[in-house]
Amino acid sequence: MEPGSDAVNMKESSSVDAVAEGHAGSRRLRVAEIFHSLQGEADAVGWRTAFIRLTGCPLRCVWCDTEYAFHGGQWHSIDDILAQVASFEVRHVCVTGGEPLAQKRCLILLRELCDQGYEVSLETSGALDVSAVDARVRKVMDLKAPGSGECARNLWSNLGHLTARDQVKIVVADRVDYEWAGKVVAEQRLAERCAVLLSPVAGVLQPLTLAEWILADKLPVRFQLQLHKLLWNDAPGH
Ligand code: SF4
């Protein structure tokens, strides 16, 4: 993590909210991209999905693959976002980032997507409070392993807000991360709460190595590779 990056990026996230608040009643969110693709991970994998990627994140995971969403983007009203989503004619919508919960109005967007009848998932870092997320949303919540550089940011109280429809995702860079994940799964009885997904850091840990570790230890987790990386090499817009 870059020195001082927490303070800087929390300030940026606050300023995103502050600017949105400045447009009273405009119900706007800063959006990095809205696109139509196949869901690449978690339990909706393979479904055509509308993705809404919100700008900003207070974390700096060393292996982050969406750094382009830290800054920039465009303001969109929630009504405009809903209209773009409707144009894709999908059942599934994924709100992602960045860290989408860094913008408070994300909670309104999630609720209105659910009201419109979509199957809604939220990809979140696990560092921000998820307690106010609409209960109809499927949370796909990270727990950051030591190799991310952001392990200290895990907000453990979030585990109490997970239900069987949610998923915890742990991205594993090496054996240290893997053993940390195994310990957390056992100590927190995570697999009894919800599905636990383990993924290798692309280009850092061989998928086969992680698969063999899971088999050898009979871990109660679900191995996953990211479909969008296999199909599109993780290019923006997919
Ligand atoms: S939380 Fe997600 S978007 Fe933020 S730095 Fe980590 S991987 Fe990147």
mmCIF file of C-alpha atoms in Angstrom, residues 53-205:
data_model
loop_
_atom_site.group_PDB
_atom_site.id
_atom_site.type_symbol
_atom_site.label_atom_id
_atom_site.label_comp_id
_atom_site.label_asym_id
_atom_site.label_seq_id
_atom_site.Cartn_x
_atom_site.Cartn_y
_atom_site.Cartn_z
ATOM 1 C CA ARG A 53 -18.722 -0.066 -12.075
ATOM 2 C CA LEU A 54 -18.666 2.851 -9.646
ATOM 3 C CA THR A 55 -15.627 5.126 -9.382
ATOM 4 C CA GLY A 56 -13.413 5.186 -6.312
ATOM 5 C CA CYS A 57 -11.909 2.852 -3.739
ATOM 6 C CA PRO A 58 -10.282 3.593 -0.373
ATOM 7 C CA LEU A 59 -8.103 0.460 -0.610
ATOM 8 C CA ARG A 60 -5.002 -0.292 -2.687
ATOM 9 C CA CYS A 61 -4.670 -4.067 -2.993
ATOM 10 C CA VAL A 62 -1.288 -4.794 -4.567
ATOM 11 C CA TRP A 63 -2.819 -7.117 -7.173
ATOM 12 C CA CYS A 64 -5.829 -4.886 -7.988
ATOM 13 C CA ASP A 65 -7.032 -5.390 -11.575
ATOM 14 C CA THR A 66 -9.391 -2.383 -11.706
ATOM 15 C CA GLU A 67 -7.063 0.512 -10.900
ATOM 16 C CA TYR A 68 -8.622 2.427 -13.782
ATOM 17 C CA ALA A 69 -11.749 2.767 -11.613
ATOM 18 C CA PHE A 70 -9.958 4.602 -8.795
ATOM 19 C CA HIS A 71 -10.421 7.998 -10.453
ATOM 20 C CA GLY A 72 -12.327 9.658 -13.250
ATOM 21 C CA GLY A 73 -15.567 8.363 -14.668
ATOM 22 C CA GLN A 74 -18.733 10.373 -15.262
ATOM 23 C CA TRP A 75 -21.636 11.495 -13.132
ATOM 24 C CA HIS A 76 -24.839 9.638 -13.972
ATOM 25 C CA SER A 77 -28.254 10.013 -12.429
ATOM 26 C CA ILE A 78 -29.710 6.843 -10.986
ATOM 27 C CA ASP A 79 -32.531 7.111 -13.535
ATOM 28 C CA ASP A 80 -29.967 7.198 -16.358
ATOM 29 C CA ILE A 81 -28.182 4.153 -14.915
ATOM 30 C CA LEU A 82 -31.481 2.276 -14.690
ATOM 31 C CA ALA A 83 -32.280 3.175 -18.314
ATOM 32 C CA GLN A 84 -28.905 1.924 -19.549
ATOM 33 C CA VAL A 85 -29.316 -1.301 -17.604
ATOM 34 C CA ALA A 86 -32.796 -1.800 -19.106
ATOM 35 C CA SER A 87 -31.353 -1.485 -22.611
ATOM 36 C CA PHE A 88 -29.293 -4.649 -22.075
ATOM 37 C CA GLU A 89 -32.416 -6.786 -21.471
ATOM 38 C CA VAL A 90 -30.799 -8.802 -18.694
ATOM 39 C CA ARG A 91 -32.051 -10.473 -15.535
ATOM 40 C CA HIS A 92 -28.763 -10.086 -13.646
ATOM 41 C CA VAL A 93 -27.135 -6.825 -12.573
ATOM 42 C CA CYS A 94 -23.787 -6.551 -10.803
ATOM 43 C CA VAL A 95 -22.757 -3.389 -8.964
ATOM 44 C CA THR A 96 -18.985 -3.339 -8.638
ATOM 45 C CA GLY A 97 -15.978 -1.019 -8.470
ATOM 46 C CA GLY A 98 -13.631 0.131 -7.192
ATOM 47 C CA GLU A 99 -15.491 -0.130 -3.932
ATOM 48 C CA PRO A 100 -19.107 0.700 -4.728
ATOM 49 C CA LEU A 101 -20.049 1.328 -1.092
ATOM 50 C CA ALA A 102 -17.570 4.230 -0.985
ATOM 51 C CA GLN A 103 -20.443 6.253 -2.526
ATOM 52 C CA LYS A 104 -23.378 6.305 -0.111
ATOM 53 C CA ARG A 105 -25.918 6.612 -2.908
ATOM 54 C CA CYS A 106 -24.957 3.125 -4.010
ATOM 55 C CA LEU A 107 -27.453 1.911 -1.400
ATOM 56 C CA ILE A 108 -30.269 3.736 -3.244
ATOM 57 C CA LEU A 109 -29.180 2.281 -6.584
ATOM 58 C CA LEU A 110 -29.125 -1.244 -5.131
ATOM 59 C CA ARG A 111 -32.602 -0.834 -3.675
ATOM 60 C CA GLU A 112 -34.079 0.541 -6.895
ATOM 61 C CA LEU A 113 -32.504 -2.226 -8.993
ATOM 62 C CA CYS A 114 -34.127 -4.766 -6.663
ATOM 63 C CA ASP A 115 -37.456 -2.909 -6.874
ATOM 64 C CA GLN A 116 -37.303 -3.282 -10.650
ATOM 65 C CA GLY A 117 -37.049 -7.047 -10.278
ATOM 66 C CA TYR A 118 -33.417 -7.666 -11.205
ATOM 67 C CA GLU A 119 -31.218 -10.321 -9.594
ATOM 68 C CA VAL A 120 -28.709 -7.930 -8.057
ATOM 69 C CA SER A 121 -25.215 -8.709 -6.801
ATOM 70 C CA LEU A 122 -22.792 -6.365 -5.078
ATOM 71 C CA GLU A 123 -19.029 -6.886 -5.237
ATOM 72 C CA THR A 124 -17.493 -5.274 -2.178
ATOM 73 C CA SER A 125 -14.074 -5.212 -0.565
ATOM 74 C CA GLY A 126 -15.160 -6.259 2.922
ATOM 75 C CA ALA A 127 -13.640 -3.092 4.363
ATOM 76 C CA LEU A 128 -16.850 -1.014 4.451
ATOM 77 C CA ASP A 129 -19.989 -1.695 6.451
ATOM 78 C CA VAL A 130 -22.524 -3.814 4.526
ATOM 79 C CA SER A 131 -25.281 -3.686 7.157
ATOM 80 C CA ALA A 132 -27.455 -1.199 5.221
ATOM 81 C CA VAL A 133 -27.350 -3.098 1.916
ATOM 82 C CA ASP A 134 -30.827 -4.153 0.759
ATOM 83 C CA ALA A 135 -31.504 -7.709 1.945
ATOM 84 C CA ARG A 136 -32.493 -8.755 -1.595
ATOM 85 C CA VAL A 137 -28.946 -8.092 -2.887
ATOM 86 C CA ARG A 138 -26.465 -10.963 -3.087
ATOM 87 C CA LYS A 139 -23.280 -9.728 -1.494
ATOM 88 C CA VAL A 140 -20.010 -11.048 -2.892
ATOM 89 C CA MET A 141 -17.704 -9.846 -0.176
ATOM 90 C CA ASP A 142 -13.930 -10.058 -0.184
ATOM 91 C CA LEU A 143 -11.816 -10.901 2.794
ATOM 92 C CA LYS A 144 -8.367 -9.507 2.097
ATOM 93 C CA ALA A 145 -5.523 -11.967 2.713
ATOM 94 C CA PRO A 146 -2.076 -10.728 3.810
ATOM 95 C CA GLY A 147 -0.668 -10.749 0.271
ATOM 96 C CA SER A 148 -3.148 -8.043 -0.748
ATOM 97 C CA GLY A 149 -1.435 -5.533 1.566
ATOM 98 C CA GLU A 150 -4.883 -4.622 2.917
ATOM 99 C CA CYS A 151 -5.552 -7.408 5.439
ATOM 100 C CA ALA A 152 -5.842 -4.908 8.298
ATOM 101 C CA ARG A 153 -8.853 -3.330 6.533
ATOM 102 C CA ASN A 154 -11.121 -6.383 6.882
ATOM 103 C CA LEU A 155 -14.222 -5.271 8.785
ATOM 104 C CA TRP A 156 -14.927 -8.462 10.672
ATOM 105 C CA SER A 157 -18.325 -7.285 11.928
ATOM 106 C CA ASN A 158 -19.499 -7.631 8.311
ATOM 107 C CA LEU A 159 -19.528 -11.415 8.727
ATOM 108 C CA GLY A 160 -22.565 -11.020 10.977
ATOM 109 C CA HIS A 161 -24.499 -9.510 8.057
ATOM 110 C CA LEU A 162 -23.911 -12.382 5.623
ATOM 111 C CA THR A 163 -26.642 -14.883 4.829
ATOM 112 C CA ALA A 164 -26.726 -18.122 2.860
ATOM 113 C CA ARG A 165 -27.390 -16.164 -0.361
ATOM 114 C CA ASP A 166 -24.115 -14.223 0.014
ATOM 115 C CA GLN A 167 -20.566 -15.280 -0.809
ATOM 116 C CA VAL A 168 -17.150 -14.583 0.661
ATOM 117 C CA LYS A 169 -14.269 -14.357 -1.782
ATOM 118 C CA ILE A 170 -10.616 -14.714 -0.817
ATOM 119 C CA VAL A 171 -7.968 -14.050 -3.446
ATOM 120 C CA VAL A 172 -4.829 -16.073 -2.772
ATOM 121 C CA ALA A 173 -1.351 -14.958 -3.859
ATOM 122 C CA ASP A 174 0.771 -17.626 -2.164
ATOM 123 C CA ARG A 175 0.911 -20.348 0.478
ATOM 124 C CA VAL A 176 0.817 -17.789 3.302
ATOM 125 C CA ASP A 177 -2.462 -16.416 1.952
ATOM 126 C CA TYR A 178 -3.831 -19.924 1.489
ATOM 127 C CA GLU A 179 -3.069 -20.919 5.087
ATOM 128 C CA TRP A 180 -4.560 -17.630 6.326
ATOM 129 C CA ALA A 181 -7.718 -18.416 4.329
ATOM 130 C CA GLY A 182 -7.940 -21.933 5.757
ATOM 131 C CA LYS A 183 -7.579 -20.580 9.299
ATOM 132 C CA VAL A 184 -10.239 -17.895 8.780
ATOM 133 C CA VAL A 185 -12.663 -20.383 7.217
ATOM 134 C CA ALA A 186 -12.232 -22.716 10.207
ATOM 135 C CA GLU A 187 -12.183 -20.110 12.991
ATOM 136 C CA GLN A 188 -15.115 -18.086 11.662
ATOM 137 C CA ARG A 189 -17.027 -21.220 10.529
ATOM 138 C CA LEU A 190 -17.444 -19.353 7.261
ATOM 139 C CA ALA A 191 -18.629 -22.287 5.190
ATOM 140 C CA GLU A 192 -21.615 -22.648 7.546
ATOM 141 C CA ARG A 193 -22.671 -19.059 6.813
ATOM 142 C CA CYS A 194 -22.321 -18.930 3.042
ATOM 143 C CA ALA A 195 -20.274 -20.144 0.074
ATOM 144 C CA VAL A 196 -16.563 -19.369 0.300
ATOM 145 C CA LEU A 197 -14.771 -18.783 -3.002
ATOM 146 C CA LEU A 198 -11.008 -19.112 -3.346
ATOM 147 C CA SER A 199 -9.283 -17.682 -6.409
ATOM 148 C CA PRO A 200 -5.599 -17.468 -7.338
ATOM 149 C CA VAL A 201 -4.068 -14.085 -8.134
ATOM 150 C CA ALA A 202 -3.833 -14.196 -11.931
ATOM 151 C CA GLY A 203 -0.277 -14.498 -13.170
ATOM 152 C CA VAL A 204 1.065 -14.915 -9.609
ATOM 153 C CA LEU A 205 -0.222 -18.263 -8.302
#
